[in-house]
Amino acid sequence: MSTGRKQKKGEDVLLEKVQSWDKIALDGQIFLALILLFFYMSLTREARVTWGFIPFLQKFCWAFLVLCLFALVSWVIYHKVQVRESWQQTYIARSIKLVKDAAGNFSTGSKAWFIFWSIGAAAFGFLLAIMWGGQGIILYLFMLVIYLMVISIYLLRRLAMFNQTVKIIEEIAQGKNAEILKVKPKGKTVFREISENLKTINEDVKSSKSQQQKSERLKTELITNVSHDLRTPLTSIITSVDLLRNAELSQDEKAKYVEVIDQKSKRLKVLIDDLFEVSKMASGNIELKKTRVDLVQLLDQSLAELSEKIEVSSLKFVTQTDKELLASVDGDKMWRVFENLIHNILKYSMENTRVYISGHQSENGTINLVFKNISREELGENSQELSQRFKRGDLSRNTNGSGLGLAIAQSIIEAHDGYFFLETDGDLFKITLVLPSLEV
């Protein structure tokens, strides 16, 4: 019984010793084993051979100690389940991480100087090793191989990243969608910064191309729509003038054609005025005379001005606003915005439907004005293009609109440091105006 307890106690002591040894990092254990091996080789490589029991016992003890130490290191490595975690806890890994963290803030020139001086130190170490002797040369060569391996890996990785960077720059210059560095540089290296900058440049190039294609398409549509809208009334005027030259026309017929010329001339004037105004706003030449304005009162005045057209239509306007919404705006320009939006609603809303206009001040201090109506025409997928110049919901262009109303309204709102949002949900057409309140 006592023998079993002693055996158990001995095993516990042995286990405790092994666990104490295990606390040393893996590379520390290997380093200690190599030191013992180095001393053992020094003893066995002596030029003078000594005989006797004491020298033999000394060499035997050294050999046994080295063997036990290597066996212990092998046992520890074998029982290391997570080798990666063991490596991360080694002194070498910690030193490498420390050097990486320290070198992360170094410039490229500093790193080049570090490599230069390390090569000089290696050459100086070689001279010292020669002066020390044979064993010093062996130890030095071992350290030199490790140093060259580290430097080679570092330089090859940087060379690969450099070649990839050159290739990506060439692809971007040729207009291709370049794939940003396949090998993602770690740390705060110069190639990481280049990779991030190239990514930004590549995205900007893609966005610029997309915007350019969209601008070309919109420019083509603009020219087509302007030509159509200007040519239609102009054709009616020319035709009416030719008919008036007929001497056989009665007074009633002449009056009819004169009325057509008058209507079409006014329409041409509206189109040209709107075109000049939206061009002026697009170039940034808009002048604002800001004053303290109650937007609720201004909206009520706009609805009152257009009350006759509203009554003639089959639409029912429902307004839900705060009692007062004060803002620093150009009153005339904001009246133009409300007028354009209400005209747009009257032209394109489905008959016998409700129109909702709401105005409230949000918690962040902005004023939100929302106009909602049901569209008579089917709305396409690209609803945002309805705010473009000469763009209409009526693709047949049979209505009297210029197609500039929403574009003018958007330009005025943006000139007031506001936002113009256009949304559609099926046939629901919604415009939201966001303006800074007077308190902001």
Short mmCIF file of C-alpha atoms in Angstrom, two decimals:
data_model
loop_
_atom_site.label_atom_id
_atom_site.label_comp_id
_atom_site.label_asym_id
_atom_site.label_seq_id
_atom_site.Cartn_x
_atom_site.Cartn_y
_atom_site.Cartn_z
CA MET A 1 0.00 0.00 0.00
CA SER A 2 2.82 2.35 0.98
CA THR A 3 4.72 1.32 -2.16
CA GLY A 4 1.76 2.36 -4.29
CA ARG A 5 1.54 5.71 -2.55
CA LYS A 6 5.26 6.31 -3.05
CA GLN A 7 4.92 5.41 -6.74
CA LYS A 8 1.93 7.75 -7.06
CA LYS A 9 3.84 10.53 -5.31
CA GLY A 10 6.83 9.97 -7.56
CA GLU A 11 4.65 10.21 -10.67
CA ASP A 12 3.13 13.45 -9.37
CA VAL A 13 6.60 14.92 -8.79
CA LEU A 14 7.69 13.86 -12.29
CA LEU A 15 4.52 15.34 -13.81
CA GLU A 16 5.09 18.58 -11.91
CA LYS A 17 8.66 18.77 -13.24
CA VAL A 18 7.48 18.15 -16.80
CA GLN A 19 4.80 20.83 -16.46
CA SER A 20 7.42 23.26 -15.15
CA TRP A 21 9.58 22.47 -18.17
CA ASP A 22 6.52 22.90 -20.40
CA LYS A 23 6.17 26.49 -19.20
CA ILE A 24 9.34 27.33 -21.13
CA ALA A 25 8.55 28.38 -24.70
CA LEU A 26 9.13 25.78 -27.42
CA ASP A 27 12.06 27.60 -29.01
CA GLY A 28 13.59 28.10 -25.55
CA GLN A 29 13.51 24.34 -24.97
CA ILE A 30 15.12 23.66 -28.35
CA PHE A 31 17.73 26.35 -27.72
CA LEU A 32 18.73 24.80 -24.37
CA ALA A 33 19.00 21.39 -26.02
CA LEU A 34 21.23 22.82 -28.77
CA ILE A 35 23.50 24.47 -26.19
CA LEU A 36 24.00 21.15 -24.39
CA LEU A 37 24.61 19.46 -27.73
CA PHE A 38 27.17 22.13 -28.62
CA PHE A 39 29.07 21.60 -25.34
CA TYR A 40 28.95 17.83 -25.80
CA MET A 41 30.41 18.15 -29.32
CA SER A 42 33.11 20.44 -27.92
CA LEU A 43 34.11 17.77 -25.40
CA THR A 44 34.13 14.94 -27.91
CA ARG A 45 36.10 16.89 -30.53
CA GLU A 46 39.10 17.58 -28.29
CA ALA A 47 42.35 16.87 -30.02
CA ARG A 48 43.90 15.17 -26.94
CA VAL A 49 42.21 11.90 -26.00
CA THR A 50 42.20 11.19 -22.25
CA TRP A 51 41.63 7.75 -20.80
CA GLY A 52 40.26 6.86 -17.44
CA PHE A 53 37.09 6.42 -15.52
CA ILE A 54 36.51 10.13 -14.70
CA PRO A 55 36.75 11.43 -18.31
CA PHE A 56 34.54 8.58 -19.50
CA LEU A 57 31.97 9.26 -16.78
CA GLN A 58 32.02 12.97 -17.62
CA LYS A 59 31.34 12.36 -21.31
CA PHE A 60 28.73 9.72 -20.51
CA CYS A 61 26.85 12.12 -18.22
CA TRP A 62 26.90 14.83 -20.86
CA ALA A 63 25.63 12.43 -23.52
CA PHE A 64 22.93 11.11 -21.19
CA LEU A 65 21.85 14.65 -20.29
CA VAL A 66 21.64 15.70 -23.95
CA LEU A 67 19.71 12.53 -24.81
CA CYS A 68 17.24 13.08 -21.95
CA LEU A 69 16.78 16.71 -22.90
CA PHE A 70 16.08 15.88 -26.54
CA ALA A 71 13.69 13.14 -25.44
CA LEU A 72 11.88 15.62 -23.20
CA VAL A 73 11.65 18.21 -25.99
CA SER A 74 10.35 15.53 -28.39
CA TRP A 75 7.77 14.43 -25.82
CA VAL A 76 6.59 18.02 -25.33
CA ILE A 77 6.35 18.63 -29.08
CA TYR A 78 4.47 15.36 -29.55
CA HIS A 79 1.93 16.31 -26.88
CA LYS A 80 1.46 19.84 -28.18
CA VAL A 81 -2.04 19.61 -29.64
CA GLN A 82 -2.14 23.14 -31.01
CA VAL A 83 1.25 23.64 -32.63
CA ARG A 84 0.27 27.03 -34.09
CA GLU A 85 -0.54 28.39 -30.66
CA SER A 86 2.71 26.91 -29.32
CA TRP A 87 4.65 28.66 -32.07
CA GLN A 88 2.93 31.97 -31.32
CA GLN A 89 4.08 31.68 -27.70
CA THR A 90 7.73 31.09 -28.62
CA TYR A 91 10.36 33.76 -28.03
CA ILE A 92 11.16 33.87 -31.76
CA ALA A 93 7.52 34.46 -32.72
CA ARG A 94 7.18 37.15 -30.08
CA SER A 95 10.38 38.80 -31.30
CA ILE A 96 9.21 38.67 -34.93
CA LYS A 97 5.87 40.21 -33.95
CA LEU A 98 7.67 42.91 -31.96
CA VAL A 99 9.92 43.71 -34.95
CA LYS A 100 6.90 43.80 -37.29
CA ASP A 101 4.99 46.13 -35.00
CA ALA A 102 8.04 48.36 -34.64
CA ALA A 103 8.88 48.30 -38.37
CA GLY A 104 5.27 48.97 -39.33
CA ASN A 105 5.77 52.68 -38.74
CA PHE A 106 9.16 52.79 -40.49
CA SER A 107 9.42 54.44 -43.89
CA THR A 108 10.71 52.56 -46.92
CA GLY A 109 14.04 54.39 -46.65
CA SER A 110 14.44 53.38 -42.99
CA LYS A 111 13.82 49.73 -43.87
CA ALA A 112 16.41 49.93 -46.66
CA TRP A 113 18.97 51.38 -44.23
CA PHE A 114 18.16 48.62 -41.73
CA ILE A 115 18.85 45.93 -44.35
CA PHE A 116 22.06 47.71 -45.40
CA TRP A 117 23.44 47.91 -41.85
CA SER A 118 22.35 44.34 -41.05
CA ILE A 119 24.39 43.13 -44.03
CA GLY A 120 27.34 45.14 -42.70
CA ALA A 121 26.86 43.59 -39.25
CA ALA A 122 26.79 40.13 -40.84
CA ALA A 123 30.11 40.81 -42.56
CA PHE A 124 31.62 42.07 -39.30
CA GLY A 125 30.32 38.97 -37.52
CA PHE A 126 32.02 36.78 -40.13
CA LEU A 127 35.36 38.42 -39.35
CA LEU A 128 34.85 37.82 -35.63
CA ALA A 129 33.93 34.18 -36.31
CA ILE A 130 37.18 33.67 -38.24
CA MET A 131 39.15 35.18 -35.38
CA TRP A 132 37.31 32.95 -32.85
CA GLY A 133 38.01 29.69 -34.60
CA GLY A 134 36.31 26.67 -36.12
CA GLN A 135 33.40 26.38 -33.72
CA GLY A 136 32.66 30.09 -34.08
CA ILE A 137 32.50 29.70 -37.86
CA ILE A 138 30.01 26.81 -37.53
CA LEU A 139 27.79 28.82 -35.18
CA TYR A 140 28.06 31.88 -37.40
CA LEU A 141 27.16 29.94 -40.55
CA PHE A 142 24.11 28.54 -38.78
CA MET A 143 22.97 32.05 -37.83
CA LEU A 144 23.83 33.38 -41.31
CA VAL A 145 21.63 30.75 -42.99
CA ILE A 146 18.69 31.76 -40.78
CA TYR A 147 19.32 35.45 -41.52
CA LEU A 148 19.53 34.88 -45.29
CA MET A 149 16.32 32.83 -45.23
CA VAL A 150 14.44 35.61 -43.42
CA ILE A 151 15.82 38.34 -45.71
CA SER A 152 15.13 36.24 -48.85
CA ILE A 153 11.51 35.59 -47.83
CA TYR A 154 11.03 39.29 -47.05
CA LEU A 155 12.54 40.46 -50.36
CA LEU A 156 10.74 37.84 -52.47
CA ARG A 157 7.36 38.75 -50.94
CA ARG A 158 7.98 42.44 -51.55
CA LEU A 159 9.16 41.72 -55.11
CA ALA A 160 6.00 39.69 -55.81
CA MET A 161 3.83 42.52 -54.46
CA PHE A 162 5.78 45.04 -56.54
CA ASN A 163 5.29 43.03 -59.75
CA GLN A 164 1.57 42.65 -59.02
CA THR A 165 1.31 46.37 -58.35
CA VAL A 166 2.97 47.20 -61.69
CA LYS A 167 0.60 44.81 -63.50
CA ILE A 168 -2.46 46.31 -61.81
CA ILE A 169 -1.37 49.85 -62.70
CA GLU A 170 -0.94 48.79 -66.35
CA GLU A 171 -4.43 47.22 -66.39
CA ILE A 172 -6.00 50.34 -64.88
CA ALA A 173 -4.15 52.50 -67.44
CA GLN A 174 -5.56 50.29 -70.22
CA GLY A 175 -9.09 50.71 -68.85
CA LYS A 176 -9.47 47.17 -67.58
CA ASN A 177 -11.15 46.22 -64.30
CA ALA A 178 -7.94 45.42 -62.46
CA GLU A 179 -7.98 42.88 -59.66
CA ILE A 180 -6.42 44.47 -56.58
CA LEU A 181 -3.43 42.68 -55.01
CA LYS A 182 -4.19 38.98 -54.63
CA VAL A 183 -1.71 38.82 -51.75
CA LYS A 184 -3.09 41.22 -49.18
CA PRO A 185 -0.11 42.95 -47.50
CA LYS A 186 -0.22 42.76 -43.72
CA GLY A 187 0.77 45.47 -41.31
CA LYS A 188 1.45 49.08 -42.17
CA THR A 189 3.66 48.40 -45.19
CA VAL A 190 3.99 50.76 -48.13
CA PHE A 191 2.42 48.10 -50.38
CA ARG A 192 -0.66 48.04 -48.16
CA GLU A 193 -1.04 51.78 -48.68
CA ILE A 194 -0.49 51.34 -52.43
CA SER A 195 -3.08 48.55 -52.50
CA GLU A 196 -5.66 50.72 -50.71
CA ASN A 197 -4.92 53.67 -53.01
CA LEU A 198 -5.18 51.49 -56.12
CA LYS A 199 -8.48 50.12 -54.86
CA THR A 200 -9.80 53.66 -54.45
CA ILE A 201 -8.50 54.68 -57.89
CA ASN A 202 -10.02 51.58 -59.49
CA GLU A 203 -13.42 52.27 -57.90
CA ASP A 204 -13.23 55.92 -58.99
CA VAL A 205 -12.41 54.84 -62.55
CA LYS A 206 -15.38 52.45 -62.58
CA SER A 207 -17.68 55.13 -61.17
CA SER A 208 -16.36 57.68 -63.64
CA LYS A 209 -16.97 55.34 -66.57
CA SER A 210 -20.47 54.57 -65.35
CA GLN A 211 -21.25 58.26 -64.92
CA GLN A 212 -19.78 59.03 -68.33
CA GLN A 213 -21.93 56.39 -70.02
CA LYS A 214 -25.01 57.64 -68.17
CA SER A 215 -24.20 61.25 -69.12
CA GLU A 216 -23.79 60.30 -72.77
CA ARG A 217 -27.14 58.50 -72.74
CA LEU A 218 -28.90 61.38 -70.98
CA LYS A 219 -27.29 63.88 -73.34
CA THR A 220 -28.62 61.96 -76.33
CA GLU A 221 -32.09 61.80 -74.76
CA LEU A 222 -31.90 65.50 -73.88
CA ILE A 223 -31.11 66.51 -77.46
CA THR A 224 -33.90 64.27 -78.76
CA ASN A 225 -36.46 65.57 -76.26
CA VAL A 226 -35.51 69.23 -76.70
CA SER A 227 -35.72 68.87 -80.46
CA HIS A 228 -39.15 67.26 -80.17
CA ASP A 229 -40.55 69.79 -77.68
CA LEU A 230 -39.30 72.80 -79.63
CA ARG A 231 -40.17 71.45 -83.05
CA THR A 232 -43.80 70.57 -82.21
CA PRO A 233 -45.07 74.13 -81.44
CA LEU A 234 -42.77 75.58 -84.08
CA THR A 235 -44.29 73.29 -86.71
CA SER A 236 -47.80 74.40 -85.67
CA ILE A 237 -46.78 78.06 -85.98
CA ILE A 238 -45.26 77.57 -89.45
CA THR A 239 -48.32 75.64 -90.63
CA SER A 240 -50.72 78.30 -89.31
CA VAL A 241 -48.70 81.08 -90.98
CA ASP A 242 -48.81 79.25 -94.32
CA LEU A 243 -52.58 78.81 -94.00
CA LEU A 244 -53.06 82.50 -93.16
CA ARG A 245 -51.50 83.41 -96.51
CA ASN A 246 -54.60 81.95 -98.18
CA ALA A 247 -56.75 84.94 -99.15
CA GLU A 248 -59.89 82.83 -99.32
CA LEU A 249 -59.95 82.19 -95.57
CA SER A 250 -62.85 83.60 -93.59
CA GLN A 251 -62.35 85.87 -90.58
CA ASP A 252 -63.31 83.09 -88.19
CA GLU A 253 -60.72 80.74 -89.71
CA LYS A 254 -58.05 83.45 -89.57
CA ALA A 255 -58.88 84.13 -85.92
CA LYS A 256 -58.61 80.40 -85.22
CA TYR A 257 -55.13 80.17 -86.75
CA VAL A 258 -54.01 83.34 -84.98
CA GLU A 259 -55.13 81.77 -81.69
CA VAL A 260 -53.05 78.67 -82.49
CA ILE A 261 -50.01 80.86 -83.24
CA ASP A 262 -50.54 82.74 -79.97
CA GLN A 263 -50.79 79.55 -77.89
CA LYS A 264 -47.80 77.87 -79.51
CA SER A 265 -45.69 81.04 -79.24
CA LYS A 266 -46.42 81.23 -75.51
CA ARG A 267 -45.52 77.57 -75.18
CA LEU A 268 -42.23 78.18 -77.00
CA LYS A 269 -41.51 81.10 -74.66
CA VAL A 270 -42.16 78.92 -71.60
CA LEU A 271 -39.90 76.18 -72.95
CA ILE A 272 -37.06 78.58 -73.75
CA ASP A 273 -37.38 80.41 -70.41
CA ASP A 274 -37.34 77.14 -68.50
CA LEU A 275 -34.37 75.92 -70.50
CA PHE A 276 -32.39 79.09 -69.77
CA GLU A 277 -33.30 78.94 -66.10
CA VAL A 278 -32.30 75.31 -65.60
CA SER A 279 -29.06 75.93 -67.53
CA LYS A 280 -28.29 78.90 -65.29
CA MET A 281 -28.93 76.79 -62.18
CA ALA A 282 -26.81 73.92 -63.48
CA SER A 283 -23.88 76.31 -64.01
CA GLY A 284 -24.21 77.60 -60.43
CA ASN A 285 -25.22 81.14 -61.43
CA ILE A 286 -28.36 81.16 -59.30
CA GLU A 287 -28.77 84.13 -56.95
CA LEU A 288 -30.70 83.61 -53.74
CA LYS A 289 -32.29 86.41 -51.72
CA LYS A 290 -32.89 84.59 -48.47
CA THR A 291 -35.39 85.90 -45.95
CA ARG A 292 -37.33 84.51 -43.00
CA VAL A 293 -40.17 82.54 -44.61
CA ASP A 294 -42.96 80.42 -43.16
CA LEU A 295 -43.11 77.46 -45.57
CA VAL A 296 -46.61 76.47 -44.40
CA GLN A 297 -47.95 79.90 -45.31
CA LEU A 298 -46.07 79.88 -48.62
CA LEU A 299 -47.52 76.45 -49.46
CA ASP A 300 -51.05 77.66 -48.67
CA GLN A 301 -50.53 80.66 -50.95
CA SER A 302 -49.33 78.39 -53.78
CA LEU A 303 -52.41 76.18 -53.42
CA ALA A 304 -54.63 79.27 -53.38
CA GLU A 305 -53.01 80.62 -56.56
CA LEU A 306 -53.76 77.35 -58.34
CA SER A 307 -57.16 76.81 -56.72
CA GLU A 308 -59.06 77.20 -60.00
CA LYS A 309 -57.06 74.45 -61.69
CA ILE A 310 -57.38 72.28 -58.60
CA GLU A 311 -61.16 72.72 -58.53
CA VAL A 312 -61.44 71.89 -62.24
CA SER A 313 -59.48 68.68 -61.71
CA SER A 314 -60.99 65.64 -60.03
CA LEU A 315 -58.19 65.51 -57.47
CA LYS A 316 -58.65 66.05 -53.75
CA PHE A 317 -55.73 67.73 -51.98
CA VAL A 318 -55.14 66.77 -48.35
CA THR A 319 -52.59 68.82 -46.39
CA GLN A 320 -51.12 67.80 -43.03
CA THR A 321 -48.52 70.28 -41.78
CA ASP A 322 -47.22 71.79 -38.58
CA LYS A 323 -48.62 75.12 -37.56
CA GLU A 324 -45.42 76.90 -38.55
CA LEU A 325 -42.25 75.90 -40.41
CA LEU A 326 -39.71 78.72 -40.47
CA ALA A 327 -36.74 78.63 -42.84
CA SER A 328 -34.24 81.02 -44.38
CA VAL A 329 -35.01 80.71 -48.09
CA ASP A 330 -35.62 82.72 -51.23
CA GLY A 331 -39.40 83.14 -51.16
CA ASP A 332 -39.81 83.56 -54.94
CA LYS A 333 -37.67 80.52 -55.72
CA MET A 334 -39.48 78.35 -53.16
CA TRP A 335 -42.83 79.48 -54.55
CA ARG A 336 -41.55 78.29 -57.96
CA VAL A 337 -40.73 74.90 -56.42
CA PHE A 338 -44.23 74.49 -54.97
CA GLU A 339 -45.81 75.68 -58.22
CA ASN A 340 -43.81 73.20 -60.30
CA LEU A 341 -44.63 70.30 -58.01
CA ILE A 342 -48.36 71.10 -57.90
CA HIS A 343 -48.44 71.56 -61.70
CA ASN A 344 -46.70 68.18 -62.05
CA ILE A 345 -49.32 66.58 -59.79
CA LEU A 346 -52.21 68.12 -61.75
CA LYS A 347 -50.80 66.91 -65.08
CA TYR A 348 -49.83 63.35 -64.24
CA SER A 349 -52.11 62.22 -61.38
CA MET A 350 -54.83 59.64 -61.88
CA GLU A 351 -58.35 61.11 -61.88
CA ASN A 352 -60.49 60.91 -58.74
CA THR A 353 -57.57 60.23 -56.40
CA ARG A 354 -56.21 62.00 -53.34
CA VAL A 355 -53.04 64.06 -53.18
CA TYR A 356 -51.27 64.20 -49.81
CA ILE A 357 -48.99 67.08 -48.86
CA SER A 358 -47.33 66.98 -45.43
CA GLY A 359 -44.79 69.18 -43.70
CA HIS A 360 -43.10 68.55 -40.37
CA GLN A 361 -39.94 69.46 -38.52
CA SER A 362 -37.81 66.43 -37.67
CA GLU A 363 -35.91 65.79 -34.46
CA ASN A 364 -32.57 66.64 -36.10
CA GLY A 365 -33.81 70.16 -36.91
CA THR A 366 -34.60 69.76 -40.62
CA ILE A 367 -37.90 70.50 -42.36
CA ASN A 368 -39.41 67.63 -44.35
CA LEU A 369 -42.03 68.43 -47.01
CA VAL A 370 -43.62 65.40 -48.69
CA PHE A 371 -45.79 65.38 -51.84
CA LYS A 372 -47.58 62.09 -52.68
CA ASN A 373 -49.90 61.28 -55.57
CA ILE A 374 -51.03 58.32 -57.70
CA SER A 375 -49.58 58.43 -61.22
CA ARG A 376 -51.85 58.13 -64.20
CA GLU A 377 -49.08 56.71 -66.36
CA GLU A 378 -47.14 53.55 -65.62
CA LEU A 379 -43.86 54.49 -63.98
CA GLY A 380 -40.69 52.86 -65.27
CA GLU A 381 -37.90 51.33 -63.20
CA ASN A 382 -35.59 54.34 -63.53
CA SER A 383 -37.77 56.71 -61.52
CA GLN A 384 -34.77 58.86 -60.52
CA GLU A 385 -34.42 59.96 -64.14
CA LEU A 386 -37.77 61.78 -63.93
CA SER A 387 -35.94 64.68 -62.28
CA GLN A 388 -33.61 64.95 -65.28
CA ARG A 389 -34.10 67.72 -67.82
CA PHE A 390 -36.87 67.22 -70.38
CA LYS A 391 -37.78 63.91 -68.75
CA ARG A 392 -41.48 63.09 -68.41
CA GLY A 393 -43.61 60.33 -67.01
CA ASP A 394 -45.67 60.61 -70.19
CA LEU A 395 -43.33 58.92 -72.67
CA SER A 396 -45.59 59.84 -75.59
CA ARG A 397 -44.95 63.52 -74.71
CA ASN A 398 -48.53 64.52 -75.50
CA THR A 399 -48.92 66.69 -72.39
CA ASN A 400 -48.09 70.39 -72.25
CA GLY A 401 -45.24 70.07 -69.74
CA SER A 402 -41.72 71.16 -70.58
CA GLY A 403 -40.10 68.27 -68.73
CA LEU A 404 -38.06 70.78 -66.73
CA GLY A 405 -40.31 71.30 -63.70
CA LEU A 406 -38.74 68.68 -61.44
CA ALA A 407 -35.21 69.53 -62.61
CA ILE A 408 -35.75 73.21 -61.72
CA ALA A 409 -37.28 72.30 -58.35
CA GLN A 410 -34.35 70.00 -57.54
CA SER A 411 -31.78 72.67 -58.48
CA ILE A 412 -33.50 75.27 -56.27
CA ILE A 413 -33.67 72.92 -53.27
CA GLU A 414 -30.02 71.92 -53.63
CA ALA A 415 -29.03 75.60 -53.92
CA HIS A 416 -30.60 76.05 -50.46
CA ASP A 417 -28.33 73.26 -49.10
CA GLY A 418 -31.30 70.92 -49.07
CA TYR A 419 -32.07 67.49 -50.49
CA PHE A 420 -34.54 66.40 -53.16
CA PHE A 421 -35.66 62.76 -52.98
CA LEU A 422 -37.87 61.09 -55.59
CA GLU A 423 -39.40 57.69 -54.83
CA THR A 424 -41.89 55.41 -56.54
CA ASP A 425 -43.75 52.37 -55.26
CA GLY A 426 -45.89 50.92 -58.01
CA ASP A 427 -48.06 53.87 -59.11
CA LEU A 428 -47.31 55.88 -55.96
CA PHE A 429 -45.20 58.92 -56.79
CA LYS A 430 -43.50 60.58 -53.80
CA ILE A 431 -41.24 63.62 -53.59
CA THR A 432 -39.54 64.62 -50.33
CA LEU A 433 -37.94 68.02 -49.81
CA VAL A 434 -35.48 68.35 -46.91
CA LEU A 435 -34.48 71.89 -45.90
CA PRO A 436 -32.56 73.29 -42.91
CA SER A 437 -34.85 75.05 -40.47
CA LEU A 438 -34.22 78.57 -39.23
CA GLU A 439 -33.06 77.34 -35.81
CA VAL A 440 -30.21 75.24 -37.28
#
